[in-house]
Amino acid sequence: MGDPALSYSDFLRLKFISVCRLGGSGPVIWSYFAEFQPKQKRGSMLSSMAAFWTLGNLFVASGGLMCLFLPNTTREPLT
C-alpha cells in the first residue's frame, strides 16, 4: 500500500490507512474460524491460530524493522 508514496508523510498516511483496513477483519476471521471447528477441538485450534497469528505479526514487524537498516535510497517518480 505504501508503494505509490512519493514522500515519507504520504507513506505514513497510506500505512495508517492500510492498518485500519486490515485490523477491521480480525474479529470476523476469528468468529468464522471458531464457528467451523468441531466442539472438541475448538480451543486447541483457536490457540494454534493465535500462535501462528502472532508469529505472522512478528515476521511482518521484523520486515519493517529491517527497512530501518537498509541504505537510504530515494525513488524517482515514474514519468
mmCIF file with all atom_site columns, C-alpha atoms in Angstrom:
data_model
loop_
_atom_site.group_PDB
_atom_site.id
_atom_site.type_symbol
_atom_site.label_atom_id
_atom_site.label_alt_id
_atom_site.label_comp_id
_atom_site.label_asym_id
_atom_site.label_entity_id
_atom_site.label_seq_id
_atom_site.pdbx_PDB_ins_code
_atom_site.Cartn_x
_atom_site.Cartn_y
_atom_site.Cartn_z
_atom_site.occupancy
_atom_site.B_iso_or_equiv
_atom_site.pdbx_formal_charge
_atom_site.auth_seq_id
_atom_site.auth_comp_id
_atom_site.auth_asym_id
_atom_site.auth_atom_id
_atom_site.pdbx_PDB_model_num
ATOM 1  C CA . MET A 1 1  ? 0.000   0.000   0.000   1.00 0.00 ? 1  MET A CA 1
ATOM 2  C CA . GLY A 1 2  ? 2.920   2.344   0.615   1.00 0.00 ? 2  GLY A CA 1
ATOM 3  C CA . ASP A 1 3  ? 4.407   1.763   -2.832  1.00 0.00 ? 3  ASP A CA 1
ATOM 4  C CA . PRO A 1 4  ? 2.902   4.814   -4.602  1.00 0.00 ? 4  PRO A CA 1
ATOM 5  C CA . ALA A 1 5  ? 4.070   7.187   -1.851  1.00 0.00 ? 5  ALA A CA 1
ATOM 6  C CA . LEU A 1 6  ? 6.460   9.840   -3.108  1.00 0.00 ? 6  LEU A CA 1
ATOM 7  C CA . SER A 1 7  ? 7.264   11.278  0.302   1.00 0.00 ? 7  SER A CA 1
ATOM 8  C CA . TYR A 1 8  ? 7.656   9.952   3.808   1.00 0.00 ? 8  TYR A CA 1
ATOM 9  C CA . SER A 1 9  ? 4.487   11.701  5.009   1.00 0.00 ? 9  SER A CA 1
ATOM 10 C CA . ASP A 1 10 ? 2.491   10.136  2.165   1.00 0.00 ? 10 ASP A CA 1
ATOM 11 C CA . PHE A 1 11 ? 3.948   6.772   3.099   1.00 0.00 ? 11 PHE A CA 1
ATOM 12 C CA . LEU A 1 12 ? 2.838   7.189   6.734   1.00 0.00 ? 12 LEU A CA 1
ATOM 13 C CA . ARG A 1 13 ? -0.676  8.199   5.658   1.00 0.00 ? 13 ARG A CA 1
ATOM 14 C CA . LEU A 1 14 ? -1.010  5.198   3.352   1.00 0.00 ? 14 LEU A CA 1
ATOM 15 C CA . LYS A 1 15 ? 0.402   2.865   6.002   1.00 0.00 ? 15 LYS A CA 1
ATOM 16 C CA . PHE A 1 16 ? -2.139  4.148   8.553   1.00 0.00 ? 16 PHE A CA 1
ATOM 17 C CA . ILE A 1 17 ? -4.997  3.545   6.107   1.00 0.00 ? 17 ILE A CA 1
ATOM 18 C CA . SER A 1 18 ? -3.686  0.049   5.414   1.00 0.00 ? 18 SER A CA 1
ATOM 19 C CA . VAL A 1 19 ? -3.512  -0.822  9.118   1.00 0.00 ? 19 VAL A CA 1
ATOM 20 C CA . CYS A 1 20 ? -7.062  0.415   9.693   1.00 0.00 ? 20 CYS A CA 1
ATOM 21 C CA . ARG A 1 21 ? -8.322  -1.741  6.841   1.00 0.00 ? 21 ARG A CA 1
ATOM 22 C CA . LEU A 1 22 ? -6.516  -4.868  7.995   1.00 0.00 ? 22 LEU A CA 1
ATOM 23 C CA . GLY A 1 23 ? -7.486  -4.502  11.653  1.00 0.00 ? 23 GLY A CA 1
ATOM 24 C CA . GLY A 1 24 ? -11.189 -4.485  10.885  1.00 0.00 ? 24 GLY A CA 1
ATOM 25 C CA . SER A 1 25 ? -11.194 -8.019  9.534   1.00 0.00 ? 25 SER A CA 1
ATOM 26 C CA . GLY A 1 26 ? -9.692  -9.630  12.654  1.00 0.00 ? 26 GLY A CA 1
ATOM 27 C CA . PRO A 1 27 ? -12.880 -10.299 14.656  1.00 0.00 ? 27 PRO A CA 1
ATOM 28 C CA . VAL A 1 28 ? -14.640 -11.698 11.593  1.00 0.00 ? 28 VAL A CA 1
ATOM 29 C CA . ILE A 1 29 ? -11.808 -14.118 10.851  1.00 0.00 ? 29 ILE A CA 1
ATOM 30 C CA . TRP A 1 30 ? -11.736 -15.393 14.443  1.00 0.00 ? 30 TRP A CA 1
ATOM 31 C CA . SER A 1 31 ? -15.520 -15.835 14.533  1.00 0.00 ? 31 SER A CA 1
ATOM 32 C CA . TYR A 1 32 ? -15.644 -17.740 11.254  1.00 0.00 ? 32 TYR A CA 1
ATOM 33 C CA . PHE A 1 33 ? -12.700 -19.902 12.227  1.00 0.00 ? 33 PHE A CA 1
ATOM 34 C CA . ALA A 1 34 ? -14.268 -20.808 15.591  1.00 0.00 ? 34 ALA A CA 1
ATOM 35 C CA . GLU A 1 35 ? -17.676 -21.453 14.067  1.00 0.00 ? 35 GLU A CA 1
ATOM 36 C CA . PHE A 1 36 ? -16.470 -24.138 11.688  1.00 0.00 ? 36 PHE A CA 1
ATOM 37 C CA . GLN A 1 37 ? -14.298 -26.089 14.135  1.00 0.00 ? 37 GLN A CA 1
ATOM 38 C CA . PRO A 1 38 ? -15.555 -29.215 15.912  1.00 0.00 ? 38 PRO A CA 1
ATOM 39 C CA . LYS A 1 39 ? -16.530 -28.517 19.503  1.00 0.00 ? 39 LYS A CA 1
ATOM 40 C CA . GLN A 1 40 ? -13.922 -30.936 20.887  1.00 0.00 ? 40 GLN A CA 1
ATOM 41 C CA . LYS A 1 41 ? -11.018 -29.255 19.066  1.00 0.00 ? 41 LYS A CA 1
ATOM 42 C CA . ARG A 1 42 ? -12.202 -25.636 19.062  1.00 0.00 ? 42 ARG A CA 1
ATOM 43 C CA . GLY A 1 43 ? -9.984  -24.483 21.951  1.00 0.00 ? 43 GLY A CA 1
ATOM 44 C CA . SER A 1 44 ? -6.804  -26.067 20.628  1.00 0.00 ? 44 SER A CA 1
ATOM 45 C CA . MET A 1 45 ? -7.467  -24.819 17.101  1.00 0.00 ? 45 MET A CA 1
ATOM 46 C CA . LEU A 1 46 ? -8.037  -21.249 18.320  1.00 0.00 ? 46 LEU A CA 1
ATOM 47 C CA . SER A 1 47 ? -4.843  -21.488 20.362  1.00 0.00 ? 47 SER A CA 1
ATOM 48 C CA . SER A 1 48 ? -2.957  -22.676 17.285  1.00 0.00 ? 48 SER A CA 1
ATOM 49 C CA . MET A 1 49 ? -4.403  -19.844 15.242  1.00 0.00 ? 49 MET A CA 1
ATOM 50 C CA . ALA A 1 50 ? -3.375  -17.339 17.914  1.00 0.00 ? 50 ALA A CA 1
ATOM 51 C CA . ALA A 1 51 ? 0.166   -18.708 17.930  1.00 0.00 ? 51 ALA A CA 1
ATOM 52 C CA . PHE A 1 52 ? 0.553   -18.587 14.160  1.00 0.00 ? 52 PHE A CA 1
ATOM 53 C CA . TRP A 1 53 ? -1.121  -15.169 14.009  1.00 0.00 ? 53 TRP A CA 1
ATOM 54 C CA . THR A 1 54 ? 1.467   -13.895 16.494  1.00 0.00 ? 54 THR A CA 1
ATOM 55 C CA . LEU A 1 55 ? 4.321   -15.460 14.529  1.00 0.00 ? 55 LEU A CA 1
ATOM 56 C CA . GLY A 1 56 ? 2.994   -13.838 11.357  1.00 0.00 ? 56 GLY A CA 1
ATOM 57 C CA . ASN A 1 57 ? 2.840   -10.451 13.062  1.00 0.00 ? 57 ASN A CA 1
ATOM 58 C CA . LEU A 1 58 ? 6.414   -10.854 14.291  1.00 0.00 ? 58 LEU A CA 1
ATOM 59 C CA . PHE A 1 59 ? 7.538   -11.804 10.785  1.00 0.00 ? 59 PHE A CA 1
ATOM 60 C CA . VAL A 1 60 ? 5.896   -8.724  9.269   1.00 0.00 ? 60 VAL A CA 1
ATOM 61 C CA . ALA A 1 61 ? 7.256   -6.471  12.023  1.00 0.00 ? 61 ALA A CA 1
ATOM 62 C CA . SER A 1 62 ? 10.771  -7.805  11.511  1.00 0.00 ? 62 SER A CA 1
ATOM 63 C CA . GLY A 1 63 ? 10.479  -6.924  7.831   1.00 0.00 ? 63 GLY A CA 1
ATOM 64 C CA . GLY A 1 64 ? 9.509   -3.377  8.769   1.00 0.00 ? 64 GLY A CA 1
ATOM 65 C CA . LEU A 1 65 ? 12.339  -3.197  11.278  1.00 0.00 ? 65 LEU A CA 1
ATOM 66 C CA . MET A 1 66 ? 14.748  -4.404  8.635   1.00 0.00 ? 66 MET A CA 1
ATOM 67 C CA . CYS A 1 67 ? 13.779  -1.419  6.479   1.00 0.00 ? 67 CYS A CA 1
ATOM 68 C CA . LEU A 1 68 ? 15.277  0.872   9.120   1.00 0.00 ? 68 LEU A CA 1
ATOM 69 C CA . PHE A 1 69 ? 18.711  -0.595  8.476   1.00 0.00 ? 69 PHE A CA 1
ATOM 70 C CA . LEU A 1 70 ? 18.613  -0.624  4.677   1.00 0.00 ? 70 LEU A CA 1
ATOM 71 C CA . PRO A 1 71 ? 20.530  2.110   2.896   1.00 0.00 ? 71 PRO A CA 1
ATOM 72 C CA . ASN A 1 72 ? 18.581  5.302   2.391   1.00 0.00 ? 72 ASN A CA 1
ATOM 73 C CA . THR A 1 73 ? 17.732  5.459   -1.295  1.00 0.00 ? 73 THR A CA 1
ATOM 74 C CA . THR A 1 74 ? 15.363  7.805   -2.998  1.00 0.00 ? 74 THR A CA 1
ATOM 75 C CA . ARG A 1 75 ? 12.977  6.692   -5.637  1.00 0.00 ? 75 ARG A CA 1
ATOM 76 C CA . GLU A 1 76 ? 12.257  8.859   -8.638  1.00 0.00 ? 76 GLU A CA 1
ATOM 77 C CA . PRO A 1 77 ? 8.618   9.020   -9.717  1.00 0.00 ? 77 PRO A CA 1
ATOM 78 C CA . LEU A 1 78 ? 7.815   7.262   -12.971 1.00 0.00 ? 78 LEU A CA 1
ATOM 79 C CA . THR A 1 79 ? 7.089   9.646   -15.834 1.00 0.00 ? 79 THR A CA 1
#
